[in-house]
Short mmCIF file of C-alpha atoms and ligand atoms in Angstrom, two decimals:
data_model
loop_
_atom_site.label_atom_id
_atom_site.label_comp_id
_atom_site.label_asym_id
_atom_site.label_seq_id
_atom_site.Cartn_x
_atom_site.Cartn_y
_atom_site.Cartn_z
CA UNK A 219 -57.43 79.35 76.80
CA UNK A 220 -57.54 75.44 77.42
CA UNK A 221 -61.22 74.12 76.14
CA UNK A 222 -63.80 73.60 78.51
CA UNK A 223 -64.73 69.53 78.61
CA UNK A 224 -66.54 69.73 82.06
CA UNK A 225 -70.21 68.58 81.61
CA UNK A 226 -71.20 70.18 84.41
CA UNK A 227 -70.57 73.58 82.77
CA UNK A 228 -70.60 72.34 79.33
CA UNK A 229 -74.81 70.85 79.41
CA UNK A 230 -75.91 74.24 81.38
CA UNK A 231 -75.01 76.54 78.39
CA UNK A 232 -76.12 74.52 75.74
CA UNK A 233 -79.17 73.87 77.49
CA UNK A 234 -79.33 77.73 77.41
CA UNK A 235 -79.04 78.24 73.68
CA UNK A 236 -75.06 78.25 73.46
CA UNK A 237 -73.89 76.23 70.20
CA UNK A 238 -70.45 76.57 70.66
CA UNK A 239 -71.05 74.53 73.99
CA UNK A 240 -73.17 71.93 72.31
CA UNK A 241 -71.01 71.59 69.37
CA UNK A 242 -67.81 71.07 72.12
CA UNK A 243 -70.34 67.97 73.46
CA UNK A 244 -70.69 66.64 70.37
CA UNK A 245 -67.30 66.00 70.24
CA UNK A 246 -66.77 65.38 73.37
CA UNK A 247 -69.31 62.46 72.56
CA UNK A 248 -67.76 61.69 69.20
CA UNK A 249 -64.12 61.10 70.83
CA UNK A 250 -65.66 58.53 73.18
CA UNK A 251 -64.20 57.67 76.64
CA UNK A 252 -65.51 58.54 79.92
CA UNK A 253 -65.98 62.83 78.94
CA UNK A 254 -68.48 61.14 76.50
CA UNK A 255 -69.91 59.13 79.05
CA UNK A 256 -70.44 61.84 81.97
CA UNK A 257 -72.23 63.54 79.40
CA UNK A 258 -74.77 60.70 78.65
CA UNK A 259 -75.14 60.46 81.82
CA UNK A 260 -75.84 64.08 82.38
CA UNK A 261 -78.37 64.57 79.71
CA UNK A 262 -80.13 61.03 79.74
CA UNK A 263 -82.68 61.79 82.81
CA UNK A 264 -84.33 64.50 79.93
CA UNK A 265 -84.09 62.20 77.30
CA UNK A 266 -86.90 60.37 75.27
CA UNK A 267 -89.03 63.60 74.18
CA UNK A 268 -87.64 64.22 70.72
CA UNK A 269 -89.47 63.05 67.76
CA UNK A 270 -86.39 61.80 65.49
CA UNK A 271 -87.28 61.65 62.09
CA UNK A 272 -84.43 60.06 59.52
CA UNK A 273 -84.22 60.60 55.82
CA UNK A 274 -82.42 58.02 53.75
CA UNK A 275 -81.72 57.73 49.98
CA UNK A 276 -79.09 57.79 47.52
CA UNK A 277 -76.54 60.68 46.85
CA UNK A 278 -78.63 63.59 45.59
CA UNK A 279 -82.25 62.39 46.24
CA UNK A 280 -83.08 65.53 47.76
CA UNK A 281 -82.95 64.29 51.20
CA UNK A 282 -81.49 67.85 52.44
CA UNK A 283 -83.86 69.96 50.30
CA UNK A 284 -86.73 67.70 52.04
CA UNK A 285 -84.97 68.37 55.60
CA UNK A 286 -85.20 71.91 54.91
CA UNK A 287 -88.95 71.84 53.91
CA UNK A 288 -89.71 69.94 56.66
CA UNK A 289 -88.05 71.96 59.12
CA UNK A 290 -90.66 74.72 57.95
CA UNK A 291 -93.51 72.68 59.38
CA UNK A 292 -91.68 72.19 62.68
CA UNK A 293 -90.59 75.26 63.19
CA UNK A 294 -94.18 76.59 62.51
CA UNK A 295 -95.08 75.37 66.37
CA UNK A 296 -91.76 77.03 67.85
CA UNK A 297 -90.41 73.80 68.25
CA UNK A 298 -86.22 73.61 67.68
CA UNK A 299 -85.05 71.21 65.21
CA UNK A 300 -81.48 69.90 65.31
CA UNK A 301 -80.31 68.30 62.12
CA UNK A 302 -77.70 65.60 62.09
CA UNK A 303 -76.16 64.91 58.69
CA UNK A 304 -73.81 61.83 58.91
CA UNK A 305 -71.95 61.57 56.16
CA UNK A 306 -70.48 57.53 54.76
CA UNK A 307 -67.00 58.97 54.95
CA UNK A 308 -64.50 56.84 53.03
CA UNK A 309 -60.91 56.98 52.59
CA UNK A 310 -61.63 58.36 48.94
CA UNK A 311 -64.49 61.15 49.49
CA UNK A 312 -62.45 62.40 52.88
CA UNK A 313 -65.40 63.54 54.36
CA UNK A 314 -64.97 66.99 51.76
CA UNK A 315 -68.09 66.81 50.66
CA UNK A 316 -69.55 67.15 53.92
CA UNK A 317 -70.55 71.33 53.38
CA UNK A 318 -72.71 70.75 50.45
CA UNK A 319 -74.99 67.91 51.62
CA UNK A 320 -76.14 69.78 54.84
CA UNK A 321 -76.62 73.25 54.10
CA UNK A 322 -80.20 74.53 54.99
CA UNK A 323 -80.51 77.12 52.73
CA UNK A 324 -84.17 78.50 53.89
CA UNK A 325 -83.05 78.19 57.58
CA UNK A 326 -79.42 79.26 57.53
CA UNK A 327 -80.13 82.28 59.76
CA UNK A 328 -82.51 80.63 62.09
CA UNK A 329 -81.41 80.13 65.77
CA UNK A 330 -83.84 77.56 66.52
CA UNK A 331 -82.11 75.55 63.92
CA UNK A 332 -79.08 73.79 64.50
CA UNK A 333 -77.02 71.72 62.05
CA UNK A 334 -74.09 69.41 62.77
CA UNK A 335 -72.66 66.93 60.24
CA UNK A 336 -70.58 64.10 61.31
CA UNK A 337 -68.74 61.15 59.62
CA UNK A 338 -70.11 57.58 60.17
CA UNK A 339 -66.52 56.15 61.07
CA UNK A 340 -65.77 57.99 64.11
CA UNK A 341 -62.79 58.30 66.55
CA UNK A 342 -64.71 55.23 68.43
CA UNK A 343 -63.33 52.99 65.79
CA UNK A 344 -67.17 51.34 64.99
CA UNK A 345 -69.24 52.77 62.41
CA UNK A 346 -72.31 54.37 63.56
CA UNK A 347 -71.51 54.11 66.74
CA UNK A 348 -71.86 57.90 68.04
CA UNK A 349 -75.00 58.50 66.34
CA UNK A 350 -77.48 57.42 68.46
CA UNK A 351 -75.38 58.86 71.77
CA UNK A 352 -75.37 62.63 69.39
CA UNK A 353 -79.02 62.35 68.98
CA UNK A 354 -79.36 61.31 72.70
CA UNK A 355 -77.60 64.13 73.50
CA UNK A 356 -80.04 66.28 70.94
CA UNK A 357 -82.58 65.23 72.75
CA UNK A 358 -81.19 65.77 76.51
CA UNK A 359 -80.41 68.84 75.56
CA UNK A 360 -84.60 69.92 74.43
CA UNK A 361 -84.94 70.06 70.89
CA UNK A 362 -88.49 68.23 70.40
CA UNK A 363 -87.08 67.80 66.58
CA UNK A 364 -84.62 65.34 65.42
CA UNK A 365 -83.56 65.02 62.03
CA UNK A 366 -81.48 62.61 60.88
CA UNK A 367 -79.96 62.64 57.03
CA UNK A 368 -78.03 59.61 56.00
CA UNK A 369 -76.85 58.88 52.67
CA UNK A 370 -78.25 55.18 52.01
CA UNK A 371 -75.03 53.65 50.75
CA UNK A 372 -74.08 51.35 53.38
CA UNK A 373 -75.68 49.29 55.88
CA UNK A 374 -74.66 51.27 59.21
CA UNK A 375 -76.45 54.17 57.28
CA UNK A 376 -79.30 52.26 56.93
CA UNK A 377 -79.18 51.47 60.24
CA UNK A 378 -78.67 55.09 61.61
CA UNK A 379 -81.97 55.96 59.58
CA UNK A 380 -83.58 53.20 61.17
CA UNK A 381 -83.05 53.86 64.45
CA UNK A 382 -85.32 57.33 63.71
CA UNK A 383 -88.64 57.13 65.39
CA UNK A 384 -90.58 57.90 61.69
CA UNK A 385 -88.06 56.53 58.59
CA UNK A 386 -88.40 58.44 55.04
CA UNK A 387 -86.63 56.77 52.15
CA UNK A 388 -86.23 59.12 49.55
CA UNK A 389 -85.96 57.81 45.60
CA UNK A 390 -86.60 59.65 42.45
CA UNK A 391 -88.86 58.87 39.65
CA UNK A 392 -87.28 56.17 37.32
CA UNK A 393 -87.05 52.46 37.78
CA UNK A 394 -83.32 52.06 38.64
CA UNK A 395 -84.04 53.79 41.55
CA UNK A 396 -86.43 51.51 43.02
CA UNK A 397 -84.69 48.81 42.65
CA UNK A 398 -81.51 49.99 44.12
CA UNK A 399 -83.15 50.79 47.19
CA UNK A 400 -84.54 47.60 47.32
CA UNK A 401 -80.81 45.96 47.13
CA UNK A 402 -79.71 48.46 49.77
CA UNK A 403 -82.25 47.08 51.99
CA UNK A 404 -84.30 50.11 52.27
CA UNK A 405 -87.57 48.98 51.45
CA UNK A 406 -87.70 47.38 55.13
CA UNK A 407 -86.82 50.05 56.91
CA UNK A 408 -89.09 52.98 55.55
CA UNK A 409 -92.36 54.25 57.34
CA UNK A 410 -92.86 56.76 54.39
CA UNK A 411 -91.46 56.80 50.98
CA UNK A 412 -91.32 59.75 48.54
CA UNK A 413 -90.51 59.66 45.28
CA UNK A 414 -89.01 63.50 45.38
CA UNK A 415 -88.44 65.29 42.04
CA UNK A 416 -91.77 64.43 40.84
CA UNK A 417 -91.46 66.87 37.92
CA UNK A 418 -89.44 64.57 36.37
CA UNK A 419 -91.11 61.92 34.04
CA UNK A 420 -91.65 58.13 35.66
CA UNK A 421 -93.59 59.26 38.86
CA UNK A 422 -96.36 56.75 38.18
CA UNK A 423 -93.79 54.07 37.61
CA UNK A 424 -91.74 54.69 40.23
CA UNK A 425 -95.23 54.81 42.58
CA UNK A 426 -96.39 51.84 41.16
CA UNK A 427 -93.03 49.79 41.38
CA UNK A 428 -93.06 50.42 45.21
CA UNK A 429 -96.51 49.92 45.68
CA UNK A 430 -95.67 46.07 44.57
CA UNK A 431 -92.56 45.51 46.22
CA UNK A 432 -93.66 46.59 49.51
CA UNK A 433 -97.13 44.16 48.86
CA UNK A 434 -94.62 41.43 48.63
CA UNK A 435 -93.50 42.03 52.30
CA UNK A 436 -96.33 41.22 53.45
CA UNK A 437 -99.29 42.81 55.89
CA UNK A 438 -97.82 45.35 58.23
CA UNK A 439 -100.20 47.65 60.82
CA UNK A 440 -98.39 50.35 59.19
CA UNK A 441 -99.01 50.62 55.32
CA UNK A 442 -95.93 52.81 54.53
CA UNK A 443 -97.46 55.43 51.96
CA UNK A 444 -95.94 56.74 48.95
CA UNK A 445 -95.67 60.04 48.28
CA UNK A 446 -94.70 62.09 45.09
CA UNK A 447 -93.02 65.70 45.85
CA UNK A 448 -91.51 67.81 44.86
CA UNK A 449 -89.01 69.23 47.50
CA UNK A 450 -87.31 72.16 44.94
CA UNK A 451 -91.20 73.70 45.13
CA UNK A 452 -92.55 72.70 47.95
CA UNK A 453 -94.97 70.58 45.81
CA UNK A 454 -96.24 67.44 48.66
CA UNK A 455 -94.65 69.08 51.20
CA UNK A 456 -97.84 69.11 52.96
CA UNK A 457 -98.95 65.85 52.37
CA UNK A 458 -95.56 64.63 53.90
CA UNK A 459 -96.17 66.53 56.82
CA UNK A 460 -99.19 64.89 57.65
CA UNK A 461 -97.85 61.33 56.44
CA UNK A 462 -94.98 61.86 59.70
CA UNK A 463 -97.51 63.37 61.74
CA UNK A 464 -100.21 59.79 61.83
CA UNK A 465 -97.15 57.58 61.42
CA UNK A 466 -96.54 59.10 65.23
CA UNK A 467 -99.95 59.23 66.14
CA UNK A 468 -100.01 55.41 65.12
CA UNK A 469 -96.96 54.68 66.87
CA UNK A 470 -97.87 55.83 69.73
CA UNK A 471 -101.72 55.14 69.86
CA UNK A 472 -100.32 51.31 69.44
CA UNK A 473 -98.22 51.19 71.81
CA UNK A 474 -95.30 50.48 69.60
CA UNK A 475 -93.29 53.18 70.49
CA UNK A 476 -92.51 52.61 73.96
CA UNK A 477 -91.50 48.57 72.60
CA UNK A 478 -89.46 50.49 69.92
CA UNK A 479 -87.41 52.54 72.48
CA UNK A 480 -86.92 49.89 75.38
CA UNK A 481 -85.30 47.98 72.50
CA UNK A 482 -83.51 50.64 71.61
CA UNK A 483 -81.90 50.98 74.93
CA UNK A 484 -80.96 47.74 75.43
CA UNK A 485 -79.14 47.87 71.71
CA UNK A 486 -77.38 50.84 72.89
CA UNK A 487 -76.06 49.55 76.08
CA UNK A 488 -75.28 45.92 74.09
CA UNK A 489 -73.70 47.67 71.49
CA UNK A 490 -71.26 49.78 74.27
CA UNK A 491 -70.76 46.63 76.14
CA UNK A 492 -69.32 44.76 73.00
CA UNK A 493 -67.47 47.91 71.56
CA UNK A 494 -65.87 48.01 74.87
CA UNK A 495 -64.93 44.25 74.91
CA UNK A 496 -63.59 44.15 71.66
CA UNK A 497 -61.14 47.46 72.01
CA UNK A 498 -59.59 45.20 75.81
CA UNK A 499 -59.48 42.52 74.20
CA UNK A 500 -57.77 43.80 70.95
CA UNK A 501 -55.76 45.64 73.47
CA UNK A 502 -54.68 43.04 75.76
CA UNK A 503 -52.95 40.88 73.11
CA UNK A 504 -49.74 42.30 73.09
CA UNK A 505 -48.38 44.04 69.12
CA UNK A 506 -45.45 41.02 69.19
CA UNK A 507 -47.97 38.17 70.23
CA UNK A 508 -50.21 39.55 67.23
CA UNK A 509 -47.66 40.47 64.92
CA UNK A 510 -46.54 36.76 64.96
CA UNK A 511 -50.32 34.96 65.29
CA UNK A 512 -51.25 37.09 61.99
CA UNK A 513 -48.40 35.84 60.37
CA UNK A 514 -48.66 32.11 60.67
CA UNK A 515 -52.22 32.20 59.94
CA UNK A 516 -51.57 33.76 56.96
CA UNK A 517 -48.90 31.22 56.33
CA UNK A 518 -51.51 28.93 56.91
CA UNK A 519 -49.51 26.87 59.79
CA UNK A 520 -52.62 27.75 61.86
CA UNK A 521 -56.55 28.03 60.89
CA UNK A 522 -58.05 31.51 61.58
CA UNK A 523 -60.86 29.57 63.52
CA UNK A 524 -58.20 27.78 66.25
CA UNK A 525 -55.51 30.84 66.63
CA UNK A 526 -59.01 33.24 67.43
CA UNK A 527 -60.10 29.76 70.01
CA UNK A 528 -55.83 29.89 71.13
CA UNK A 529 -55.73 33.63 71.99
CA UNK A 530 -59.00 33.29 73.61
CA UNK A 531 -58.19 30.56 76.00
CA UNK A 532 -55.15 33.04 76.85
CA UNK A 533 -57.33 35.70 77.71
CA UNK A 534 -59.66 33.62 80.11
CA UNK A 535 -62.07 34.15 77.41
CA UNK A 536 -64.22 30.93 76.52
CA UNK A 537 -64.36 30.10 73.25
CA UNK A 538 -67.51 29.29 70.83
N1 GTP B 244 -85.89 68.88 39.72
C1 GTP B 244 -85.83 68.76 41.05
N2 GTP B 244 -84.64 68.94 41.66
C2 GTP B 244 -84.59 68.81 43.00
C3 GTP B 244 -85.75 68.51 43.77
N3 GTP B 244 -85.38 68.43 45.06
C4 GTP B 244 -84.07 68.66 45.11
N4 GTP B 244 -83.58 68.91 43.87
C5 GTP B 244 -82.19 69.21 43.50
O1 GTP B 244 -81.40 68.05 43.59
C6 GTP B 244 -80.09 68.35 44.02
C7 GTP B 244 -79.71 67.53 45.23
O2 GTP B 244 -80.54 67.91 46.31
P1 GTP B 244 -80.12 67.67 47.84
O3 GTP B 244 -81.28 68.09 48.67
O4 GTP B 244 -78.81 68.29 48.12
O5 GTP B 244 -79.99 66.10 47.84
P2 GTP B 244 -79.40 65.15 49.00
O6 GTP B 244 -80.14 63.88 48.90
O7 GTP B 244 -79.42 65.85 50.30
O8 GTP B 244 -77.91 64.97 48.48
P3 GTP B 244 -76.67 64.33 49.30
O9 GTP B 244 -76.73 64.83 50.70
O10 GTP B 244 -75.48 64.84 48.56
O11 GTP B 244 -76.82 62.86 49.19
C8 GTP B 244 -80.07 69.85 44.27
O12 GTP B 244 -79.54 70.50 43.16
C9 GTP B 244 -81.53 70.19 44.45
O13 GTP B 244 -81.83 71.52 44.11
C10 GTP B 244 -87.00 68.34 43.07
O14 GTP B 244 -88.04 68.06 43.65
N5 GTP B 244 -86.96 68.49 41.72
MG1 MG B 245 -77.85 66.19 51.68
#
């Protein structure tokens, strides 16, 4: 039986509960080209109710035994959560790992729970670029609950987690920790942190490390708190909870939300525009032509800088 890629039947189902039909949109999405597209377009008029919440920390933090917690809470109003786990694939890890960082072990036999993993270099060439269009789609489809869980390695995972409406950074009690989530840029980006495993020794530290890094950024009408838990328990779950819950209330009693998602839009349809420009124009330069540019740059008859302003000029493009 061929697979069904029609979005017209496709949105319908899931919309109706059917995973198998979401999970074929996902992918549809992921793949990119105009079946992505229709679907966007398909879902995007139901759009803009989720809450997206993204969790961000090194390897192991806890992020997905803090996901699962969490989940707990949101599932206590009925609401459906759909996880998306996006996992820094490189050409060394293979995306194997992928089972073990999102299994929901409390949740596993939920329905209202849905789970999808996907690698942050997709078949659309770009990192990161069929995130945001997934969780579109999440939200399209009516599950109020977003999760996001990126491994904070990279910058495009940073940015996935940042494009969440409420952003947790996850570290662990010890100073290295900190600090390297300082270096990996981090420290801007989160609305909440939590020091999880905070029956290790160093909570205090760790607390008190963040509490004076993030005084050097300056005043913000959002103090980010810090929060120790301790996910394996349950141990600050609660306090989280209600951390996410006035970070919303804040965003949108200020008005910042709706500035945060107009942005967000026009990111979205920048980002396709120039993803788009860059695969023609990569495209129209035929393999020979390229082949033979490539080479006498790197035989340095030519400067990178003028062979880019040469091909250009061929293309009708203007230069810088
Ligand atoms: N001692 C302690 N262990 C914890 C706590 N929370 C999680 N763990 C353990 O830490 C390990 C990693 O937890 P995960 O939730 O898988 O961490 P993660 O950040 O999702 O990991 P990746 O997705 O692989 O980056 C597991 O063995 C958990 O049981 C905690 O509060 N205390
Ligand atoms: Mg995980």
């Amino acid at each position: 039986m061929a697979r069904i890629s029609d979005p017209a039947i496709l949105i319908p189902k899931a919309r109706d509960g059917d995973r198998r039909s979401l999970a074929r949109l996902i992918t549809l999405i992921e793949e990119g080209g105009e079946a992505g597209t229709a679907i966007l377009a398909g879902v995007f008029g139901s759009s803009g109710e989720a809450w997206t919440t993204g969790l961000t920390g090194a390897p192991g933090a806890g992020k997905s035994t803090l996901t699962d917690r969490l989940i707990g809470n949101m599932r206590e109003t009925g609401s459906e959560v759909a996880v998306v786990a996006v996992d820094p694939s490189s050409p060394f890890s293979g995306g194997a790992i992928l089972g073990d960082r999102v299994r929901m072990q409390d949740h596993i036999d939920d329905s209202g729970v849905y789970v999808r993993s996907m690698a942050s270099r997709g078949h659309l060439g770009g990192i990161s670029v069929a995130t945001p269009r997934v969780v579109a789609l999440l939200d399209g489809i009516g599950f109020p609950e977003v999760v996001i869980e990126t491994v904070g390695v990279g910058q495009a995972e940073v940015e996935i987690a940042g494009n969440a409406d409420t952003t947790l950074v996850v570290v662990n009690p010890g100073w290295g920790d900190s600090v390297q989530a300082a270096k990996a840029g981090l420290l801007e980006i989160g609305d909440i942190f939590v020091v999880n495993k905070a029956d290790r020794a160093g909570v205090n530290e760790t607390v008190r490390d963040l509490t004076q890094m993030l005084d050097l950024g300056g005043e913000r009408s959002w103090k980010p708190p810090i929060l120790p838990t301790v996910a394996a328990t349950g141990d600050g779950i609660p306090e989280l909870w209600a951390a996410i819950n006035e970070h919303r209330h804040h965003l949108v009693a200020s008005g910042k939300l709706a500035g945060m998602r107009s942005k967000r839009l026009v990111a979205e349809m920048e980002a396709s525009l120039l993803g788009g420009l860059r695969r023609q124009v990569r495209a129209s330069i035929p393999e020979a032509e390229w082949a033979d540019v490539t080479d006498r740059v790197v035989g340095r008859e030519v400067d990178p800088w003028t062979a880019a302003a040469r091909l250009l000029r061929s293309l009708g493009v203007a230069s810088e």
